[in-house]
Coordinates of C-alpha atoms in Angstrom, one line a residue:
Chain A
M19 CA -181.9 -134.0 -116.7
P20 CA -184.7 -136.1 -118.2
E21 CA -184.2 -138.6 -115.3
R22 CA -184.6 -135.8 -112.7
R23 CA -187.8 -134.6 -114.4
R24 CA -189.2 -138.1 -114.4
A25 CA -188.4 -138.5 -110.8
G26 CA -190.2 -135.2 -110.1
Q27 CA -193.3 -136.4 -112.0
E28 CA -193.2 -139.6 -110.1
S29 CA -193.3 -137.9 -106.8
V30 CA -196.3 -135.8 -107.9
Y31 CA -198.0 -138.9 -109.1
R32 CA -197.4 -140.6 -105.8
A33 CA -198.6 -137.6 -103.8
V34 CA -201.8 -137.4 -105.7
N35 CA -202.6 -141.0 -105.6
S36 CA -201.5 -141.9 -102.1
K37 CA -203.9 -142.7 -99.3
R38 CA -202.8 -139.6 -97.4
P39 CA -204.2 -139.3 -93.9
V40 CA -207.3 -137.1 -93.7
N41 CA -207.5 -134.9 -90.7
L42 CA -211.1 -134.0 -89.8
N43 CA -210.4 -133.4 -86.1
L44 CA -211.4 -129.7 -85.8
S45 CA -209.6 -129.3 -82.5
T46 CA -206.2 -130.0 -84.1
I47 CA -206.6 -127.6 -87.0
H48 CA -205.3 -124.1 -86.8
F49 CA -207.9 -121.6 -87.9
P50 CA -206.8 -118.2 -89.2
L51 CA -208.6 -115.2 -87.6
P52 CA -210.9 -114.6 -90.5
A53 CA -212.2 -118.2 -90.3
I54 CA -212.9 -117.7 -86.6
T55 CA -214.8 -114.4 -87.1
S56 CA -216.7 -116.1 -90.0
I57 CA -217.9 -119.0 -87.8
V58 CA -218.7 -116.6 -84.9
H59 CA -220.8 -114.6 -87.3
R60 CA -222.9 -117.7 -88.0
I61 CA -223.0 -118.7 -84.4
T62 CA -224.2 -115.2 -83.3
G63 CA -226.8 -115.3 -86.0
V64 CA -228.2 -118.6 -84.6
I65 CA -228.0 -117.2 -81.1
L66 CA -229.9 -114.1 -82.1
F67 CA -232.6 -116.1 -83.8
V68 CA -233.2 -118.2 -80.7
G69 CA -232.8 -115.2 -78.3
L70 CA -235.3 -113.1 -80.3
I71 CA -238.0 -114.8 -78.2
F72 CA -236.8 -112.7 -75.2
A73 CA -236.6 -109.5 -77.3
F74 CA -240.1 -110.0 -78.7
W75 CA -241.4 -110.9 -75.2
A76 CA -239.9 -107.7 -73.8
L77 CA -241.2 -105.5 -76.6
S78 CA -244.7 -106.9 -76.6
E79 CA -244.9 -106.9 -72.8
S80 CA -243.6 -103.3 -72.5
L81 CA -246.1 -102.1 -75.1
A82 CA -249.1 -104.0 -73.7
S83 CA -249.8 -102.1 -70.5
P84 CA -248.1 -99.8 -67.9
A85 CA -247.8 -102.8 -65.6
G86 CA -246.1 -104.8 -68.4
F87 CA -243.7 -101.9 -69.0
D88 CA -242.8 -101.7 -65.3
A89 CA -242.3 -105.5 -65.2
V90 CA -239.8 -105.4 -68.1
S91 CA -237.9 -102.3 -66.9
D92 CA -237.8 -103.7 -63.4
A93 CA -236.4 -107.0 -64.7
L94 CA -233.8 -105.2 -66.7
A95 CA -232.9 -103.0 -63.7
N96 CA -232.8 -105.6 -60.9
N97 CA -232.9 -109.1 -62.2
F98 CA -229.4 -110.5 -62.7
L99 CA -230.5 -113.3 -65.1
A100 CA -232.5 -110.8 -67.3
K101 CA -229.4 -108.5 -67.4
L102 CA -227.2 -111.4 -68.4
I103 CA -229.6 -112.4 -71.2
A104 CA -229.9 -108.8 -72.4
W105 CA -226.1 -108.4 -72.4
G106 CA -225.6 -111.7 -74.2
L107 CA -228.1 -110.8 -76.9
V108 CA -226.7 -107.3 -77.3
S109 CA -223.2 -108.7 -77.5
A110 CA -224.2 -111.2 -80.1
L111 CA -226.0 -108.4 -82.0
A112 CA -222.9 -106.2 -81.7
F113 CA -220.6 -108.8 -83.2
H114 CA -223.1 -109.9 -85.9
F115 CA -223.6 -106.2 -86.8
V116 CA -219.9 -105.4 -87.1
A117 CA -219.1 -108.6 -89.0
G118 CA -222.0 -107.8 -91.3
I119 CA -220.6 -104.4 -92.0
K120 CA -217.4 -106.1 -92.9
H121 CA -219.3 -108.3 -95.4
L122 CA -220.7 -105.2 -97.0
F123 CA -217.2 -103.7 -97.3
M124 CA -216.0 -106.9 -99.0
D125 CA -219.0 -106.8 -101.3
A126 CA -217.9 -103.3 -102.3
D127 CA -214.5 -104.8 -103.0
F128 CA -212.6 -103.1 -100.2
G129 CA -209.6 -105.0 -98.9
V130 CA -210.4 -108.3 -100.6
T131 CA -206.8 -109.6 -100.1
L132 CA -205.2 -112.0 -97.7
E133 CA -203.7 -109.2 -95.6
G134 CA -206.9 -107.2 -95.9
G135 CA -208.9 -110.2 -94.7
V136 CA -206.8 -110.6 -91.6
Q137 CA -206.8 -106.9 -90.9
K138 CA -210.6 -106.6 -91.3
A139 CA -211.1 -109.6 -89.0
Q140 CA -208.9 -107.9 -86.4
I141 CA -210.8 -104.7 -86.7
T142 CA -214.1 -106.7 -86.3
V143 CA -212.9 -108.3 -83.1
I144 CA -211.6 -105.0 -81.6
I145 CA -214.8 -102.9 -82.5
S146 CA -217.1 -105.6 -81.3
A147 CA -215.1 -106.1 -78.1
V148 CA -215.4 -102.4 -77.4
L149 CA -219.2 -102.4 -78.1
I150 CA -219.7 -105.5 -75.9
I151 CA -217.9 -103.8 -73.0
L152 CA -219.9 -100.6 -73.5
A153 CA -223.1 -102.7 -73.6
G154 CA -222.2 -104.3 -70.3
V155 CA -221.6 -100.8 -68.8
W156 CA -224.9 -99.7 -70.1
I157 CA -226.9 -102.7 -68.8
W158 CA -225.2 -102.7 -65.4
Chain B
M12 CA -226.7 -124.1 -112.4
V13 CA -227.9 -125.9 -109.3
T14 CA -231.2 -124.7 -108.0
S15 CA -232.4 -125.7 -104.6
I16 CA -236.1 -125.9 -104.1
T17 CA -235.8 -124.8 -100.4
S18 CA -233.8 -121.6 -101.2
F19 CA -235.9 -118.5 -100.6
S20 CA -236.0 -117.2 -104.2
R21 CA -234.8 -120.3 -106.0
N22 CA -231.8 -118.1 -107.0
G23 CA -228.6 -117.5 -105.1
V24 CA -228.0 -114.0 -106.4
S25 CA -231.5 -112.9 -105.3
D26 CA -230.9 -114.5 -101.9
W27 CA -227.6 -112.7 -101.7
L28 CA -229.2 -109.4 -102.5
L29 CA -232.1 -110.0 -100.1
Q30 CA -229.6 -110.8 -97.3
R31 CA -227.8 -107.4 -97.9
V32 CA -230.9 -105.3 -98.3
S33 CA -232.6 -106.8 -95.2
A34 CA -229.2 -106.4 -93.3
V35 CA -229.1 -102.7 -94.0
I36 CA -232.7 -102.2 -92.9
L37 CA -232.1 -104.2 -89.7
A38 CA -228.8 -102.2 -89.1
V39 CA -230.7 -98.9 -89.4
Y40 CA -233.5 -100.1 -87.1
T41 CA -230.9 -101.3 -84.5
V42 CA -229.1 -98.0 -84.6
F43 CA -232.4 -96.2 -84.2
M44 CA -233.5 -98.3 -81.3
V45 CA -230.2 -98.1 -79.4
A46 CA -230.0 -94.3 -80.0
Y47 CA -233.6 -93.9 -78.8
L48 CA -233.0 -95.8 -75.6
L49 CA -229.7 -94.0 -75.0
F50 CA -231.5 -90.6 -75.4
H51 CA -234.4 -91.6 -73.1
P52 CA -232.7 -92.9 -69.9
D53 CA -235.9 -92.2 -67.9
L54 CA -238.3 -93.8 -70.4
D55 CA -241.9 -94.3 -69.2
Y56 CA -244.8 -96.3 -70.6
Y57 CA -246.6 -93.4 -72.3
T58 CA -243.6 -92.1 -74.1
W59 CA -242.6 -95.6 -75.2
S60 CA -246.1 -96.7 -76.4
G61 CA -246.6 -93.2 -77.9
L62 CA -243.6 -93.9 -80.1
F63 CA -245.1 -97.2 -81.3
E64 CA -248.5 -95.5 -82.0
Q65 CA -246.9 -93.3 -84.6
T66 CA -247.7 -94.6 -88.1
W67 CA -244.1 -94.2 -89.3
M68 CA -242.8 -96.2 -86.4
R69 CA -245.3 -99.0 -87.1
I70 CA -244.3 -99.1 -90.8
F71 CA -240.6 -98.9 -89.9
S72 CA -241.0 -101.7 -87.3
L73 CA -243.0 -103.8 -89.7
L74 CA -240.3 -103.3 -92.4
A75 CA -237.7 -104.4 -89.8
F76 CA -239.8 -107.5 -88.8
I77 CA -240.2 -108.5 -92.5
S78 CA -236.5 -107.9 -93.1
L79 CA -235.8 -110.1 -90.0
A80 CA -237.9 -112.9 -91.4
A81 CA -236.1 -112.8 -94.8
H82 CA -232.7 -112.3 -93.2
A83 CA -233.1 -115.1 -90.7
W84 CA -234.4 -117.5 -93.4
V85 CA -231.5 -116.9 -95.9
G86 CA -229.0 -117.1 -93.0
L87 CA -230.4 -120.2 -91.4
W88 CA -231.0 -121.9 -94.8
T89 CA -227.3 -121.4 -95.5
V90 CA -226.3 -122.8 -92.1
T91 CA -228.6 -125.8 -92.3
T92 CA -227.6 -126.5 -95.9
D93 CA -224.0 -126.5 -94.9
Y94 CA -224.1 -128.6 -91.8
L95 CA -227.1 -130.9 -92.0
K96 CA -226.2 -133.5 -94.6
S97 CA -229.2 -135.8 -94.0
T98 CA -232.1 -134.6 -96.1
Y99 CA -234.7 -135.5 -93.4
Q100 CA -232.9 -133.6 -90.7
R101 CA -232.2 -130.6 -92.9
V102 CA -235.7 -130.3 -94.3
G103 CA -237.2 -131.0 -90.9
A104 CA -235.0 -128.2 -89.3
Q105 CA -235.9 -125.9 -92.2
M106 CA -239.6 -126.5 -91.7
L107 CA -239.3 -125.8 -88.0
I108 CA -237.3 -122.6 -88.8
I109 CA -240.1 -121.4 -91.2
L110 CA -242.7 -122.1 -88.5
V111 CA -240.7 -120.1 -85.9
I112 CA -240.2 -117.2 -88.4
F113 CA -243.9 -117.2 -89.0
V114 CA -244.6 -117.1 -85.3
Y115 CA -242.2 -114.1 -84.8
L116 CA -243.8 -112.3 -87.7
V117 CA -247.4 -112.7 -86.4
W118 CA -246.2 -111.8 -82.9
G119 CA -244.5 -108.7 -84.3
I120 CA -247.7 -107.6 -86.2
Q121 CA -249.8 -108.2 -83.2
L122 CA -247.6 -106.2 -80.8
L123 CA -247.5 -103.3 -83.3
W124 CA -251.3 -103.1 -83.8
G125 CA -252.3 -104.4 -80.5
A126 CA -255.1 -106.5 -79.2

């Protein structure tokens, strides 16, 4: 028995002190769904910050004069690129919004478990997918 | 405790709270704007600009823009702190972000009160 225990300690010692390979290649790592929704939350935040320039332009132009208002509504009604940007921004906003609500639930201590985390990430994906499709229908 | 001189309030708990409060304000503003646009499919300039001439709407919008500035700063500070390991790159990016936030804020105030 003492010999077996020593062998066990030995293996732990070897594992801790070995020069184990370090894998930092992101493309070979399997990310669980909550990790993916977390990074997408960050990415959509950055997209929204950059894309705000279009939103501020549209708001300021539409309020500046009747001609400006017509230019913005005409672009959103007829210009494919403008529709695409609007849809992209609304989609990023939809995801960021839903993932943010998820954060507030977690702050309130709802479902802060491994299963709850996966489940909430799935719900986040489903609700934002529905909102993104609805936004596409609205814009087109 | 580690305090970072570039964090908004020099305090992680304050930043955390600020991120949540601003998020809730932005969520309410977003829902309001989407609902308004959905209920006004044939919106014209005079109805639209009339909305933004209301004092409550200007205050509500200003509150949203200030929340946006705080929210974007806490969020982008976190992202830059996590990914930009070089101090020069990180502080450079953060200074640029502050400048852009300032531009958005001034733009927002200007479009609300007009030229």
